[in-house]
Amino acid sequence: MKHITTFLFLLPTLLCQAQSAKEDNIRLYFDAYHSGDIKTLGDLLSENVFFKDLTSTIVGQELILEGKKATTNTLRSLFSGVSNLQFKSEFSFISAQFGVSAGIISYNSSDDNGQRKVSYKVLSIIELDENNKIKKHIEYADYESALKQLRE
């Protein structure tokens, strides 16, 4: 009986610690994603991660990535074309299994016309698997604003 009482006494603490670890991974992932930290992203992604940018057709083809290697390689390539990447959070919601982040991403983009600052709104929704790794990332972005800034 003593062991059961001890377990029941410790259960809320253990559950809070487990939830805190999940929420910490979600925060780490968002921080890494918004700063272009591919090493940390790779550490937090599940091997079978699914990444989809539902608004990417505005700037080109649909971006659907499956698997850790494809996701990290593609994001590394995308982040390599920008500098001074910054993110200003406008809203976030983090639970034990899901995370939502919305804000304004800005960076310097270089092309034949020189370097330009680009800013637009972005919304990311992620989901953890049973090992606290990111199993799904769904992205929405205001690429129309970005394109307009690049044309100016």
Short mmCIF file of C-alpha atoms in Angstrom, two decimals:
data_model
loop_
_atom_site.label_atom_id
_atom_site.label_comp_id
_atom_site.label_asym_id
_atom_site.label_seq_id
_atom_site.Cartn_x
_atom_site.Cartn_y
_atom_site.Cartn_z
CA MET A 1 0.00 0.00 0.00
CA LYS A 2 2.88 2.35 0.81
CA HIS A 3 4.26 2.02 -2.75
CA ILE A 4 0.89 2.84 -4.28
CA THR A 5 0.52 5.90 -2.06
CA THR A 6 4.03 7.07 -2.99
CA PHE A 7 3.30 6.51 -6.68
CA LEU A 8 0.03 8.42 -6.52
CA PHE A 9 1.76 11.23 -4.67
CA LEU A 10 4.49 11.48 -7.33
CA LEU A 11 2.22 10.96 -10.35
CA PRO A 12 1.29 14.65 -10.88
CA THR A 13 4.96 15.62 -10.75
CA LEU A 14 5.94 12.90 -13.22
CA LEU A 15 3.14 13.85 -15.60
CA CYS A 16 4.09 17.53 -15.44
CA GLN A 17 7.73 16.70 -16.18
CA ALA A 18 6.74 14.55 -19.18
CA GLN A 19 4.46 17.28 -20.53
CA SER A 20 7.14 19.90 -19.91
CA ALA A 21 9.66 17.88 -21.95
CA LYS A 22 7.22 17.69 -24.86
CA GLU A 23 6.47 21.39 -24.71
CA ASP A 24 10.21 22.13 -24.50
CA ASN A 25 10.78 20.15 -27.71
CA ILE A 26 8.04 22.08 -29.45
CA ARG A 27 9.58 25.42 -28.35
CA LEU A 28 13.06 24.25 -29.40
CA TYR A 29 11.73 23.23 -32.79
CA PHE A 30 9.99 26.54 -33.42
CA ASP A 31 13.11 28.45 -32.32
CA ALA A 32 15.29 26.36 -34.63
CA TYR A 33 12.89 26.60 -37.55
CA HIS A 34 12.50 30.37 -37.24
CA SER A 35 16.27 30.88 -37.06
CA GLY A 36 17.28 28.37 -39.76
CA ASP A 37 19.15 26.09 -37.30
CA ILE A 38 19.21 22.90 -39.38
CA LYS A 39 21.29 20.92 -36.86
CA THR A 40 18.71 21.38 -34.10
CA LEU A 41 15.84 20.79 -36.54
CA GLY A 42 17.38 17.50 -37.57
CA ASP A 43 17.74 16.42 -33.96
CA LEU A 44 14.06 17.09 -33.29
CA LEU A 45 12.52 15.55 -36.43
CA SER A 46 11.22 11.99 -36.51
CA GLU A 47 12.61 9.73 -39.22
CA ASN A 48 9.17 9.70 -40.90
CA VAL A 49 8.38 13.40 -40.60
CA PHE A 50 5.83 14.88 -43.00
CA PHE A 51 6.29 18.55 -43.98
CA LYS A 52 3.84 20.42 -46.19
CA ASP A 53 3.64 24.09 -47.12
CA LEU A 54 0.06 24.55 -48.23
CA THR A 55 0.74 27.97 -49.76
CA SER A 56 3.97 27.19 -51.62
CA THR A 57 2.23 27.02 -54.99
CA ILE A 58 2.02 30.83 -54.86
CA VAL A 59 5.80 31.01 -55.37
CA GLY A 60 6.37 27.81 -57.31
CA GLN A 61 5.53 24.17 -56.89
CA GLU A 62 3.82 22.49 -53.98
CA LEU A 63 6.27 21.73 -51.18
CA ILE A 64 5.64 18.30 -49.70
CA LEU A 65 8.50 16.57 -47.91
CA GLU A 66 8.53 13.09 -46.43
CA GLY A 67 11.29 11.81 -44.19
CA LYS A 68 13.96 13.45 -42.07
CA LYS A 69 16.66 13.49 -44.75
CA ALA A 70 14.47 15.08 -47.44
CA THR A 71 13.15 17.65 -44.97
CA THR A 72 16.52 18.71 -43.57
CA ASN A 73 18.16 18.81 -47.02
CA THR A 74 15.37 20.92 -48.52
CA LEU A 75 15.20 23.31 -45.56
CA ARG A 76 19.01 23.65 -45.59
CA SER A 77 18.81 24.63 -49.25
CA LEU A 78 15.96 27.11 -48.66
CA PHE A 79 17.66 28.74 -45.66
CA SER A 80 20.99 29.01 -47.50
CA GLY A 81 19.49 31.61 -49.84
CA VAL A 82 18.73 34.09 -47.06
CA SER A 83 20.62 36.04 -44.42
CA ASN A 84 19.68 37.90 -41.26
CA LEU A 85 16.72 35.57 -40.66
CA GLN A 86 14.45 36.88 -37.88
CA PHE A 87 11.06 35.97 -36.48
CA LYS A 88 8.67 38.10 -34.47
CA SER A 89 6.04 36.00 -32.73
CA GLU A 90 2.48 37.25 -32.78
CA PHE A 91 0.81 34.16 -31.35
CA SER A 92 1.73 30.70 -30.11
CA PHE A 93 -0.09 27.82 -28.57
CA ILE A 94 1.73 24.81 -27.21
CA SER A 95 0.14 21.71 -25.73
CA ALA A 96 1.51 18.31 -24.85
CA GLN A 97 1.34 17.08 -28.45
CA PHE A 98 0.72 20.07 -30.74
CA GLY A 99 2.22 23.48 -31.34
CA VAL A 100 0.98 26.47 -33.32
CA SER A 101 3.14 29.47 -34.06
CA ALA A 102 2.22 32.60 -36.00
CA GLY A 103 4.26 35.68 -36.66
CA ILE A 104 6.29 37.70 -39.09
CA ILE A 105 9.40 36.25 -40.64
CA SER A 106 11.93 38.60 -42.19
CA TYR A 107 15.25 38.10 -43.92
CA ASN A 108 17.57 39.53 -46.52
CA SER A 109 17.29 37.98 -49.94
CA SER A 110 19.95 38.38 -52.62
CA ASP A 111 19.35 38.24 -56.36
CA ASP A 112 20.64 39.90 -59.53
CA ASN A 113 19.11 43.20 -58.37
CA GLY A 114 21.00 43.19 -55.08
CA GLN A 115 19.92 42.49 -51.55
CA ARG A 116 16.39 43.17 -50.32
CA LYS A 117 14.63 42.82 -46.99
CA VAL A 118 11.54 40.62 -47.16
CA SER A 119 8.89 40.26 -44.44
CA TYR A 120 5.66 38.29 -44.41
CA LYS A 121 3.31 36.46 -42.08
CA VAL A 122 3.72 32.75 -41.46
CA LEU A 123 1.72 30.16 -39.54
CA SER A 124 3.22 26.79 -38.54
CA ILE A 125 1.40 23.85 -36.99
CA ILE A 126 3.37 20.88 -35.70
CA GLU A 127 2.58 17.57 -34.08
CA LEU A 128 4.77 15.29 -31.96
CA ASP A 129 5.02 11.53 -32.17
CA GLU A 130 5.17 9.15 -29.19
CA ASN A 131 8.95 9.77 -28.87
CA ASN A 132 8.55 13.57 -28.61
CA LYS A 133 9.88 14.05 -32.14
CA ILE A 134 8.22 16.24 -34.76
CA LYS A 135 6.10 13.98 -36.97
CA LYS A 136 4.16 16.62 -38.89
CA HIS A 137 4.74 20.25 -39.87
CA ILE A 138 2.09 22.14 -41.81
CA GLU A 139 2.96 25.63 -43.04
CA TYR A 140 0.94 28.59 -44.32
CA ALA A 141 2.66 31.76 -45.49
CA ASP A 142 1.71 35.08 -47.06
CA TYR A 143 3.97 34.63 -50.08
CA GLU A 144 1.98 37.17 -52.08
CA SER A 145 3.36 39.90 -49.80
CA ALA A 146 6.86 38.51 -50.20
CA LEU A 147 6.58 38.49 -54.00
CA LYS A 148 5.28 42.05 -54.01
CA GLN A 149 8.27 43.20 -51.94
CA LEU A 150 10.72 41.43 -54.25
CA ARG A 151 9.15 43.10 -57.32
CA GLU A 152 9.42 46.61 -55.88
#
